[in-house]
């Protein structure tokens, strides 16, 4: 009986348990979402495509946990990892002037008056340097000064450990010495982004921890394996590489070099693609029509990137999370705007020969001030504009509400003694031509207070050699004294009825002493003394030289205002120079005489249309003067129908109205601007004041096409003047300078 009772009891227990289990709801185990890695390839300007992909990922609510990138992929990925939304990245890419970002020299308005003078005679923008007894070139065309400040402004509070960014991030660079791949995961985020995109030969290599780093594209342009090593389960990979061109497109040495480099990148990219799994998503936008320098077409490429990602919408949607979860995710990764801290201390790291007090005098930010990034960047631009430093950067070390501002002024490793070149070429296509080649060598700083020693040499149609010692006498480099020795030999033509009847060579040697002050960056006032002698010799023709020998002894006073934004083709600018020269017998001159001159220019641009008003007056106050002291009119924009020197006199005046329009597409980096336009001019040269009248004015003008080339402005023009006069011009040289 007992046995049956146990059996029945056990059966009842099983029945009750089964019913209980049948009524209990079994909850599924929640699945943990996969770790998603985003891999962004290099591609220069084509990297804007990544922003379009990011926009689609956010639209689909796909959280990104890890980002790896190379070159421009590192820049876009690093800024996104820092917390910038795709819309902000789009705005930065589309609205930034990338031509300016990749041109290190500060805006001309930020240069000291002394440095502005460097632009006037020496046309070639690039410099060579002299160090340890030999000439050297910079290790890249772009030092990256403006690029660093731009990236710094976008990442002011970046941590030193990239795992501490809102999204874990790594950039890839290459050690140019060992050819090793370098993974950047700590230190300065700006340095990492810069190094990853530092194309060899274009950007100077970035020194980091004793290694010289360049663009990582040649070692790993698509860091897939790196993202996997960081823990990514599923990868979204954006590959911007494209097919290399066929042989019919390899029509120049540059294209052949690009082809070879393309093969290197393609090989390492394919190795990374082989590591993808079926779960990974590979997006390859079609960008055959876009160049790596087409930053101005960023908006188009962003659209193409979005379209390419949309074509994988179904696969990508499998990685989506709920709206609530995604908003929670965004709250953790979006960059939070941090109020500007108050500066507690300023540390200057200056490894140049320039005294620290000189560098500090340019920094308006002071302890106790709230940090103003715009003011700081302007001050750093002025320090960089001294042309002594390779890079001038800053770092803000925050400590609660206060901060230490660290400013690093790194001198050029290749030296600050630099050489510049210039040239002038003029031809009328009728056998009349002139050519000059010039160079200058500047040793700076000679001492802790910014002294300079400059030597200039010109050979060609006109000979010139000078050496000058220039010494600022205050720490702000505003007051100065200078001593200069000059020898020149210039040609002076004489015309009658439009025909050249004589050609003279005027030679002179002078010693010049000067003192003055710069007022801000725009005005300079100076006084000085000239003493010397010269002679005039007839080269061609039968007319004797007016005064074969002459002596020079003069005081001068000059005031100059320089707001030219571009000395080749001013856009929005104004400039004025007024000079008074007093020749005196008691200073050694042949006769007492006074001459005055005033020249002014104003320019304004609307869209691509520029209008320039430009005029000048010159005159000698006494009646008997030697030939070398007369003024001349003639040449392009100086009554353009007349040849140079064709009109001369003791008084000259010319007024001009110029118009030019920029044509074509120069938005891509390194493109040459092209202009078309013309001028209307009026003026003359007179020997007597009584001859000056409106009836004596000559009307002239020109039609032109011009190119702002790396070696200077090049004009092809046709000049006209009343009476049927005309002249052709092939002219390489500056026209808007009169300092």
XYZ file of C-alpha atoms in Angstrom:
739
model
C 0.000 0.000 0.000
C 2.796 2.276 0.918
C 4.417 1.572 -2.391
C 1.310 2.609 -4.371
C 0.892 5.732 -2.247
C 4.409 6.920 -3.205
C 3.716 6.282 -6.852
C 0.443 8.249 -6.773
C 2.040 11.092 -4.840
C 4.903 11.323 -7.308
C 2.501 11.345 -10.252
C 0.426 14.125 -8.707
C 3.647 16.121 -8.099
C 4.660 15.820 -11.735
C 1.205 16.910 -12.910
C 1.176 19.968 -10.638
C 4.713 20.930 -11.664
C 3.861 20.595 -15.351
C 0.808 22.809 -14.981
C 2.828 25.400 -13.063
C 5.504 25.476 -15.738
C 2.875 25.753 -18.456
C 1.469 28.852 -16.811
C 4.929 30.527 -16.280
C 6.144 33.005 -18.997
C 9.706 32.125 -20.150
C 11.657 35.383 -20.844
C 14.328 35.267 -23.557
C 17.914 36.088 -22.577
C 18.716 39.653 -23.790
C 21.357 39.651 -26.501
C 24.256 42.053 -26.025
C 24.728 44.262 -29.128
C 27.957 43.756 -31.086
C 30.879 46.160 -30.819
C 30.814 48.158 -34.046
C 34.011 49.459 -35.613
C 34.183 52.115 -38.324
C 37.190 52.042 -40.670
C 37.849 55.144 -42.811
C 40.448 55.168 -45.563
C 42.670 58.000 -46.758
C 41.982 59.917 -49.936
C 42.749 63.608 -49.465
C 39.768 65.825 -50.262
C 37.846 62.688 -51.211
C 37.649 62.022 -47.466
C 34.626 64.341 -47.393
C 32.740 61.255 -48.601
C 33.069 59.794 -45.093
C 30.792 62.516 -43.742
C 27.987 61.358 -46.032
C 28.366 57.825 -44.691
C 28.242 59.123 -41.105
C 25.004 60.962 -41.837
C 23.360 57.710 -42.955
C 24.702 55.789 -39.952
C 23.136 58.335 -37.629
C 19.899 58.313 -39.600
C 19.766 54.522 -39.111
C 20.619 54.858 -35.395
C 23.817 52.820 -35.623
C 26.137 53.354 -32.645
C 29.861 53.372 -33.399
C 32.204 52.128 -30.680
C 35.603 52.189 -32.368
C 37.043 54.298 -35.210
C 40.292 53.730 -37.067
C 41.387 55.988 -39.895
C 44.243 57.022 -42.129
C 45.031 60.449 -43.580
C 41.787 62.347 -44.267
C 39.923 59.342 -42.885
C 41.768 59.938 -39.624
C 40.822 63.623 -39.649
C 37.099 62.947 -40.218
C 37.135 59.963 -37.860
C 39.065 61.808 -35.146
C 36.727 64.798 -35.204
C 33.684 62.508 -35.094
C 35.252 60.542 -32.235
C 35.811 63.841 -30.413
C 32.087 64.501 -30.605
C 31.369 66.600 -33.702
C 28.097 65.551 -35.396
C 28.117 64.939 -39.183
C 26.316 68.245 -39.808
C 29.146 70.168 -38.113
C 31.778 68.227 -40.060
C 29.907 68.998 -43.264
C 29.899 72.712 -42.437
C 33.638 72.731 -41.685
C 34.519 70.913 -44.905
C 32.269 72.963 -47.164
C 32.874 76.427 -45.690
C 36.611 76.283 -44.971
C 39.020 77.952 -47.408
C 41.356 74.995 -47.889
C 43.663 76.963 -50.190
C 44.303 79.239 -47.221
C 44.599 76.360 -44.710
C 47.378 74.798 -46.792
C 49.213 78.119 -47.237
C 51.180 78.640 -44.035
C 51.889 82.323 -44.367
C 49.523 84.371 -42.191
C 47.124 86.819 -43.841
C 49.139 89.823 -44.951
C 47.265 92.040 -42.483
C 48.858 90.054 -39.624
C 52.423 90.570 -40.869
C 54.638 93.282 -39.448
C 55.387 96.148 -41.808
C 58.950 94.868 -42.177
C 57.756 91.430 -43.294
C 55.275 92.972 -45.713
C 58.207 94.496 -47.580
C 59.461 90.981 -48.349
C 56.572 90.578 -50.796
C 57.264 93.653 -52.853
C 60.373 92.830 -54.873
C 60.750 89.086 -54.553
C 58.064 87.309 -56.497
C 58.657 83.643 -55.782
C 56.601 82.614 -52.765
C 58.826 79.734 -51.675
C 62.086 80.125 -49.775
C 65.375 78.286 -49.569
C 67.521 78.311 -46.423
C 71.192 78.429 -45.514
C 72.537 76.453 -42.583
C 75.957 75.147 -41.566
C 77.601 76.329 -44.753
C 75.146 74.840 -47.220
C 71.845 75.620 -48.852
C 68.883 73.518 -47.768
C 65.218 73.313 -48.679
C 62.317 72.787 -46.260
C 61.278 69.153 -45.898
C 57.842 70.053 -47.245
C 55.968 72.807 -49.008
C 53.473 73.109 -46.146
C 54.590 73.329 -42.509
C 51.018 72.990 -41.268
C 50.809 76.107 -39.082
C 47.262 77.016 -40.113
C 46.179 73.384 -40.285
C 47.229 72.824 -36.664
C 45.396 75.913 -35.436
C 42.301 74.881 -37.390
C 42.285 71.376 -35.888
C 43.087 72.770 -32.437
C 40.072 75.090 -32.618
C 37.873 72.041 -33.262
C 39.354 69.892 -30.490
C 40.193 72.264 -27.607
C 39.597 69.736 -24.814
C 40.919 66.530 -26.411
C 42.347 64.048 -23.863
C 45.870 62.664 -24.216
C 44.553 59.083 -24.256
C 42.390 58.412 -27.307
C 40.558 55.660 -25.411
C 39.136 58.497 -23.296
C 37.498 60.149 -26.313
C 33.725 59.705 -26.552
C 34.491 57.064 -29.203
C 37.726 55.049 -29.030
C 39.998 56.173 -31.842
C 43.266 55.341 -33.586
C 45.102 57.072 -36.434
C 47.731 55.521 -38.668
C 50.988 57.186 -39.738
C 54.300 56.031 -41.197
C 57.806 56.383 -39.779
C 59.617 57.890 -42.769
C 62.981 56.676 -41.447
C 62.137 53.009 -40.842
C 59.078 52.610 -43.130
C 57.181 51.216 -40.138
C 53.478 51.636 -39.522
C 52.873 53.787 -36.434
C 49.601 53.517 -34.523
C 48.671 56.791 -32.808
C 46.495 56.308 -29.754
C 47.733 58.883 -27.279
C 49.360 62.290 -27.013
C 48.101 65.334 -28.880
C 45.067 64.558 -31.021
C 45.962 67.440 -33.359
C 49.478 66.051 -33.834
C 48.076 62.608 -34.586
C 45.624 63.902 -37.188
C 48.283 66.111 -38.777
C 50.855 63.314 -38.901
C 48.398 60.863 -40.439
C 47.742 63.217 -43.384
C 51.280 64.641 -43.791
C 51.859 63.668 -47.425
C 55.646 63.339 -47.974
C 57.074 66.253 -49.950
C 53.919 68.310 -49.461
C 53.837 68.519 -45.651
C 56.908 68.621 -43.452
C 57.159 65.404 -41.383
C 55.829 65.555 -37.838
C 58.282 64.737 -35.060
C 56.741 62.664 -32.287
C 58.625 60.719 -29.625
C 61.829 60.897 -31.644
C 60.227 59.611 -34.858
C 59.503 61.490 -38.078
C 55.948 60.702 -39.145
C 54.214 61.139 -42.492
C 50.932 60.109 -44.129
C 49.991 56.534 -43.194
C 48.465 55.771 -46.575
C 51.619 54.134 -47.915
C 51.734 51.548 -45.112
C 48.067 51.046 -44.191
C 45.463 53.132 -45.970
C 42.536 51.081 -44.629
C 43.209 49.950 -41.031
C 40.778 47.009 -40.879
C 42.931 44.675 -38.772
C 43.602 47.463 -36.278
C 39.879 47.939 -35.652
C 39.527 44.202 -35.090
C 42.454 44.202 -32.657
C 40.746 46.958 -30.680
C 37.778 44.659 -30.107
C 35.328 45.351 -32.931
C 32.904 42.495 -33.675
C 31.453 43.939 -36.870
C 33.141 46.447 -39.151
C 31.715 49.155 -41.378
C 34.511 49.883 -43.838
C 34.612 52.880 -46.185
C 37.227 52.422 -48.917
C 37.913 55.453 -51.132
C 40.589 53.861 -53.314
C 39.920 53.785 -57.022
C 41.134 52.017 -60.118
C 44.522 53.145 -61.394
C 44.413 54.766 -64.853
C 45.198 52.894 -68.082
C 48.320 53.544 -70.146
C 46.622 56.084 -72.416
C 46.131 58.316 -69.352
C 49.780 58.110 -68.254
C 50.771 61.155 -70.259
C 53.202 62.931 -67.910
C 55.976 62.160 -65.394
C 53.690 63.287 -62.565
C 50.960 60.848 -63.589
C 53.497 58.017 -63.754
C 54.720 58.839 -60.237
C 51.108 58.974 -59.029
C 50.472 55.602 -60.674
C 53.386 54.014 -58.830
C 52.273 55.446 -55.492
C 48.737 54.295 -56.246
C 49.958 50.709 -56.626
C 51.608 50.871 -53.186
C 48.393 52.049 -51.571
C 46.301 49.542 -53.517
C 48.458 46.608 -52.358
C 48.224 47.419 -48.656
C 44.504 48.151 -49.011
C 43.857 44.757 -50.580
C 45.685 43.042 -47.719
C 43.307 44.728 -45.286
C 40.225 43.901 -47.376
C 41.201 40.226 -47.289
C 40.683 40.316 -43.513
C 36.974 41.177 -43.792
C 34.330 38.635 -42.754
C 30.868 38.046 -44.253
C 29.340 40.014 -41.371
C 31.355 43.140 -42.179
C 29.968 45.821 -44.498
C 32.228 47.291 -47.187
C 31.210 50.613 -48.769
C 33.154 51.769 -51.848
C 31.784 55.066 -53.205
C 32.357 55.872 -56.868
C 34.733 58.846 -56.940
C 36.514 58.536 -60.293
C 35.665 62.140 -61.230
C 37.150 63.621 -58.052
C 40.729 64.542 -57.228
C 42.433 64.366 -53.851
C 42.754 68.179 -53.996
C 39.087 68.933 -54.794
C 38.189 70.249 -51.337
C 35.903 72.801 -52.971
C 33.717 69.893 -54.168
C 33.201 68.538 -50.644
C 29.425 68.964 -50.813
C 29.203 66.772 -53.906
C 31.333 64.056 -52.318
C 29.311 64.123 -49.095
C 26.202 63.478 -51.183
C 27.930 60.596 -52.993
C 29.012 59.118 -49.659
C 25.455 59.226 -48.357
C 24.150 57.584 -51.543
C 26.771 54.821 -51.303
C 25.787 54.090 -47.698
C 22.086 54.124 -48.600
C 22.708 51.316 -51.077
C 23.595 49.150 -48.053
C 20.633 50.313 -46.028
C 19.235 46.827 -45.404
C 22.554 45.376 -44.197
C 23.261 48.441 -42.074
C 19.775 48.449 -40.557
C 20.557 45.116 -38.920
C 22.880 47.069 -36.630
C 20.267 49.663 -35.626
C 19.207 50.157 -32.025
C 16.018 51.604 -30.611
C 15.415 55.341 -30.573
C 15.726 55.447 -26.789
C 18.988 53.505 -26.794
C 20.415 55.667 -29.567
C 19.570 58.903 -27.796
C 21.269 57.520 -24.707
C 24.299 56.694 -26.876
C 24.387 60.170 -28.451
C 24.320 61.775 -25.014
C 27.613 60.030 -24.237
C 29.456 60.776 -27.499
C 28.430 64.320 -28.429
C 30.981 67.025 -27.695
C 29.871 69.310 -24.907
C 30.801 72.967 -25.267
C 33.018 73.886 -22.319
C 33.149 77.536 -21.187
C 36.481 79.211 -21.835
C 38.678 78.898 -18.757
C 40.453 81.717 -16.955
C 44.182 81.745 -17.567
C 46.153 81.152 -14.390
C 49.603 80.953 -15.924
C 51.341 81.275 -19.312
C 54.340 79.109 -20.155
C 56.461 79.939 -23.223
C 58.651 77.293 -24.842
C 60.890 79.174 -27.262
C 63.921 77.383 -28.684
C 65.004 80.179 -31.046
C 67.678 82.850 -30.575
C 64.962 85.466 -30.144
C 64.571 86.685 -26.584
C 61.528 85.384 -24.701
C 60.449 88.927 -23.891
C 60.201 89.703 -27.627
C 57.977 86.686 -28.260
C 55.847 87.419 -25.189
C 55.298 91.006 -26.316
C 53.081 89.705 -29.138
C 50.819 87.758 -26.755
C 47.926 89.898 -25.566
C 46.439 87.172 -23.359
C 47.550 87.635 -19.763
C 47.116 85.682 -16.510
C 43.693 86.449 -15.098
C 42.063 86.839 -18.536
C 39.385 84.510 -19.854
C 40.937 82.618 -22.745
C 39.935 84.093 -26.106
C 40.923 81.642 -28.843
C 40.406 84.134 -31.693
C 42.716 86.697 -30.094
C 45.277 84.013 -29.264
C 45.327 82.680 -32.832
C 45.840 86.195 -34.191
C 48.775 86.723 -31.817
C 50.334 83.392 -32.783
C 49.953 84.337 -36.452
C 51.987 87.495 -35.826
C 54.732 85.509 -34.067
C 54.761 82.987 -36.897
C 54.894 85.862 -39.379
C 58.359 86.819 -38.086
C 59.566 83.997 -40.366
C 61.759 82.479 -37.683
C 59.596 79.600 -36.534
C 58.498 76.391 -38.215
C 55.403 76.213 -36.058
C 53.816 78.260 -33.271
C 51.218 76.264 -31.357
C 49.439 76.259 -28.035
C 48.030 73.849 -25.490
C 45.527 74.506 -22.726
C 45.989 72.456 -19.562
C 42.727 72.718 -17.658
C 42.422 72.533 -13.890
C 38.806 73.075 -12.883
C 37.928 76.688 -13.743
C 41.529 77.776 -14.329
C 44.027 76.807 -16.988
C 47.690 76.962 -17.888
C 48.316 78.242 -21.400
C 51.413 76.666 -22.958
C 52.760 78.367 -26.084
C 55.422 76.552 -28.068
C 57.470 78.469 -30.642
C 59.532 75.877 -32.507
C 62.325 77.273 -34.662
C 62.893 75.912 -38.145
C 65.140 72.860 -38.003
C 66.662 73.866 -41.337
C 67.493 77.371 -40.057
C 65.911 80.811 -40.244
C 68.474 82.352 -42.602
C 66.532 82.391 -45.822
C 66.932 83.124 -49.513
C 64.245 84.537 -51.764
C 64.122 84.980 -55.499
C 62.455 87.338 -57.898
C 62.484 88.146 -61.568
C 61.146 90.638 -64.015
C 60.563 90.060 -67.713
C 59.160 92.510 -70.215
C 58.785 92.177 -73.971
C 56.734 93.994 -76.628
C 57.086 91.138 -79.206
C 58.918 93.597 -81.478
C 62.475 92.938 -80.337
C 62.426 95.199 -77.293
C 62.804 93.259 -74.070
C 64.302 93.481 -70.604
C 65.016 90.813 -68.027
C 66.176 91.020 -64.416
C 66.845 88.280 -61.888
C 67.052 89.093 -58.187
C 67.852 87.265 -54.991
C 68.037 88.229 -51.330
C 69.755 86.550 -48.396
C 68.493 87.394 -44.916
C 70.240 86.406 -41.682
C 67.715 86.553 -38.833
C 67.708 86.950 -35.941
C 71.263 88.279 -35.739
C 70.732 88.889 -32.022
C 68.158 88.360 -29.262
C 66.342 91.575 -30.220
C 65.414 90.648 -33.768
C 68.284 92.235 -35.710
C 68.549 91.345 -39.409
C 71.308 91.464 -41.979
C 70.034 91.389 -45.544
C 71.934 91.341 -48.825
C 70.195 91.784 -52.172
C 71.555 91.192 -55.646
C 69.980 91.853 -59.042
C 71.473 91.085 -62.448
C 70.123 91.650 -65.921
C 69.044 94.800 -67.663
C 69.426 96.726 -64.378
C 72.176 95.843 -61.891
C 71.743 96.253 -58.159
C 73.544 95.141 -55.017
C 72.875 96.201 -51.434
C 73.584 95.121 -47.912
C 71.611 96.330 -44.898
C 71.707 95.923 -41.152
C 68.270 96.447 -39.582
C 67.895 96.605 -35.811
C 64.674 96.943 -33.811
C 65.339 98.795 -30.576
C 62.322 97.763 -28.508
C 60.959 94.357 -27.572
C 57.802 94.862 -29.647
C 60.037 95.394 -32.707
C 58.331 98.674 -33.570
C 61.158 101.221 -33.328
C 64.146 100.572 -35.564
C 67.396 101.907 -36.986
C 69.116 100.726 -40.138
C 72.275 101.205 -42.182
C 72.426 100.301 -45.859
C 74.988 100.424 -48.672
C 73.692 100.364 -52.262
C 75.215 100.286 -55.731
C 72.929 100.361 -58.771
C 73.239 100.611 -62.546
C 70.033 101.329 -64.417
C 69.145 102.088 -68.013
C 67.462 105.342 -68.928
C 66.016 105.728 -72.416
C 65.344 109.039 -74.183
C 62.593 109.373 -76.784
C 61.583 111.978 -79.352
C 58.311 111.714 -81.275
C 57.881 108.136 -80.103
C 61.323 107.028 -81.294
C 64.196 106.161 -78.977
C 67.162 108.462 -79.687
C 69.467 107.545 -76.807
C 70.054 105.032 -74.072
C 71.978 105.993 -70.932
C 73.355 103.979 -68.061
C 72.987 105.717 -64.712
C 75.240 104.312 -61.992
C 75.231 105.387 -58.357
C 76.636 104.299 -55.010
C 75.126 105.471 -51.722
C 75.241 104.976 -47.997
C 71.840 105.225 -46.323
C 71.033 105.672 -42.634
C 67.454 105.541 -41.365
C 65.332 105.419 -38.241
C 61.624 104.963 -37.843
C 58.653 103.378 -36.214
C 55.941 100.950 -37.178
C 52.460 101.805 -35.934
C 50.670 98.492 -35.666
C 50.991 96.389 -38.797
C 49.847 99.017 -41.273
C 51.809 102.249 -40.918
C 55.510 103.027 -40.968
C 57.106 106.444 -40.580
C 60.817 106.886 -41.221
C 63.506 109.518 -41.697
C 66.875 108.983 -43.275
C 69.999 110.271 -44.949
C 71.448 109.406 -48.381
C 75.063 110.235 -49.296
C 76.917 109.118 -52.384
C 77.852 109.786 -55.959
C 77.164 108.571 -59.470
C 77.615 109.113 -63.167
C 75.605 108.966 -66.377
C 77.079 107.417 -69.534
C 75.706 107.310 -73.048
C 75.341 103.752 -74.368
C 73.374 104.235 -77.589
C 72.834 107.409 -79.645
C 74.801 110.567 -80.225
C 73.360 112.852 -77.563
C 75.663 113.660 -74.650
C 74.693 112.727 -71.123
C 72.955 115.669 -69.364
C 75.230 115.490 -66.293
C 77.986 112.884 -66.535
C 78.915 113.016 -62.835
C 76.741 113.903 -59.877
C 76.796 113.843 -56.111
C 74.022 112.823 -53.732
C 73.305 114.261 -50.321
C 69.725 114.175 -49.124
C 67.442 113.872 -46.169
C 64.198 112.067 -46.655
C 60.950 111.596 -44.776
C 58.473 108.875 -45.649
C 55.087 107.740 -44.372
C 53.603 104.520 -45.719
C 50.251 102.871 -45.130
C 50.013 99.270 -46.350
C 46.739 97.369 -46.223
C 47.288 95.349 -49.388
C 45.729 91.932 -48.952
C 47.491 90.630 -52.062
C 50.418 92.407 -53.701
C 49.835 90.651 -57.022
C 46.107 91.215 -57.452
C 44.588 93.288 -54.628
C 41.008 92.364 -53.775
C 39.997 94.443 -50.759
C 42.829 96.781 -49.987
C 44.151 100.280 -49.571
C 47.684 101.618 -49.552
C 49.407 104.988 -49.627
C 53.012 106.198 -49.707
C 54.110 109.827 -49.277
C 57.787 110.806 -49.548
C 59.674 114.076 -49.293
C 63.357 114.179 -50.308
C 65.504 117.255 -49.531
C 68.793 117.388 -51.466
C 71.237 119.879 -49.897
C 74.622 121.193 -50.914
C 75.820 121.134 -47.303
C 75.188 117.372 -47.380
C 77.261 116.995 -50.547
C 74.578 117.335 -53.235
C 75.239 119.209 -56.460
C 72.310 121.554 -55.804
C 69.544 122.270 -53.342
C 66.368 120.605 -54.499
C 63.224 119.101 -53.029
C 61.102 116.345 -54.519
C 57.818 114.975 -53.328
C 55.781 111.958 -54.275
C 52.460 110.490 -53.272
C 50.952 107.264 -54.559
C 47.718 105.638 -53.427
C 45.608 102.602 -54.299
C 42.149 101.391 -53.292
C 40.579 98.068 -54.329
C 37.239 96.385 -53.746
C 35.915 93.020 -54.896
C 32.344 91.873 -55.428
C 32.087 88.145 -56.079
C 34.848 87.689 -58.687
C 34.798 91.269 -59.971
C 37.507 93.662 -58.736
C 37.746 97.423 -59.241
C 40.982 99.272 -58.479
C 41.475 103.046 -58.227
C 45.150 103.924 -58.392
C 46.904 107.259 -58.746
C 50.222 108.954 -58.234
C 51.901 112.386 -58.357
C 55.615 113.142 -58.355
C 57.474 116.423 -58.715
C 60.780 118.231 -58.241
C 60.447 121.708 -56.778
C 63.551 123.372 -58.330
C 64.139 124.053 -62.047
C 67.614 122.737 -62.860
C 67.925 119.042 -62.180
C 70.133 116.281 -63.613
C 68.619 113.582 -65.794
C 68.814 110.885 -63.149
C 66.341 112.784 -60.963
C 63.522 113.154 -63.480
C 60.425 110.997 -63.283
C 59.171 108.749 -66.031
C 55.832 107.582 -67.411
C 55.212 104.675 -69.743
C 54.664 100.943 -69.570
C 51.827 98.742 -68.433
C 49.233 100.753 -66.441
C 51.417 103.883 -66.768
C 49.784 105.213 -69.950
C 49.875 101.719 -71.404
C 50.184 102.760 -75.046
C 53.613 104.254 -74.309
C 56.867 102.367 -73.810
C 58.707 102.512 -70.527
C 60.713 105.778 -70.156
C 58.970 107.265 -73.195
C 57.626 110.263 -71.273
C 59.859 112.000 -68.715
C 59.734 115.254 -66.804
C 60.159 116.985 -63.512
C 56.467 116.435 -62.807
C 54.372 113.329 -63.487
C 50.857 112.305 -62.671
C 48.850 109.214 -63.607
C 45.345 108.155 -62.554
C 44.027 104.681 -63.317
C 40.781 102.755 -63.136
C 41.357 99.019 -63.404
C 38.914 96.165 -63.616
C 39.681 92.459 -63.554
C 37.594 89.347 -63.106
C 38.777 85.968 -61.914
C 37.804 83.299 -64.426
C 37.917 79.527 -64.523
C 38.132 77.140 -61.608
C 40.913 77.759 -59.119
C 39.137 76.331 -56.093
C 41.219 73.184 -56.108
C 44.393 73.416 -54.068
C 47.449 74.576 -56.059
C 45.418 75.837 -59.016
C 46.665 79.082 -60.617
C 44.216 82.040 -60.569
C 43.466 83.534 -63.982
C 42.091 87.054 -64.581
C 40.790 89.031 -67.531
C 40.227 92.771 -67.499
C 41.395 96.155 -68.608
C 42.298 99.650 -67.554
C 41.496 103.287 -68.282
C 44.352 105.707 -67.606
C 45.100 109.390 -67.865
C 48.176 111.452 -67.067
C 51.382 112.899 -68.481
C 54.887 114.103 -67.708
C 55.749 117.816 -67.641
C 58.948 119.824 -67.315
C 57.255 123.037 -66.158
C 54.496 123.534 -63.624
C 52.786 125.971 -65.980
C 52.298 123.161 -68.522
C 50.181 121.078 -66.108
C 46.517 121.316 -67.106
C 43.550 119.109 -67.873
C 44.037 119.826 -71.581
C 47.505 118.268 -71.476
C 46.323 114.946 -70.038
C 46.801 111.897 -72.243
C 44.159 109.158 -72.299
C 45.289 105.536 -72.458
C 44.156 102.050 -71.496
C 44.767 98.332 -71.808
C 43.136 94.934 -72.247
C 44.716 92.013 -70.449
C 44.733 88.417 -69.344
C 46.832 87.672 -66.264
C 48.001 84.633 -64.290
C 48.981 84.629 -60.624
C 51.750 82.045 -61.017
C 54.076 80.692 -58.294
C 56.915 82.768 -59.794
C 54.898 85.990 -59.916
C 52.077 87.681 -61.831
C 52.247 87.187 -65.597
C 50.425 89.579 -67.920
C 49.584 89.324 -71.603
C 48.242 92.756 -72.520
C 47.621 95.231 -75.286
C 48.133 98.885 -74.383
C 46.527 101.837 -76.166
C 46.928 105.621 -76.035
C 45.405 108.536 -77.910
C 46.954 109.371 -81.239
C 46.848 105.738 -82.358
C 49.713 104.592 -80.150
C 49.728 100.957 -79.031
C 52.124 98.556 -77.342
C 52.103 94.804 -76.722
C 53.128 93.413 -73.349
C 54.460 90.142 -72.106
C 55.155 91.170 -68.537
C 56.281 89.095 -65.558
C 56.489 91.228 -62.451
C 54.505 93.227 -59.927
C 52.652 96.349 -60.964
C 50.902 97.461 -57.762
C 53.979 98.349 -55.691
C 55.655 101.709 -55.194
C 57.465 101.566 -51.845
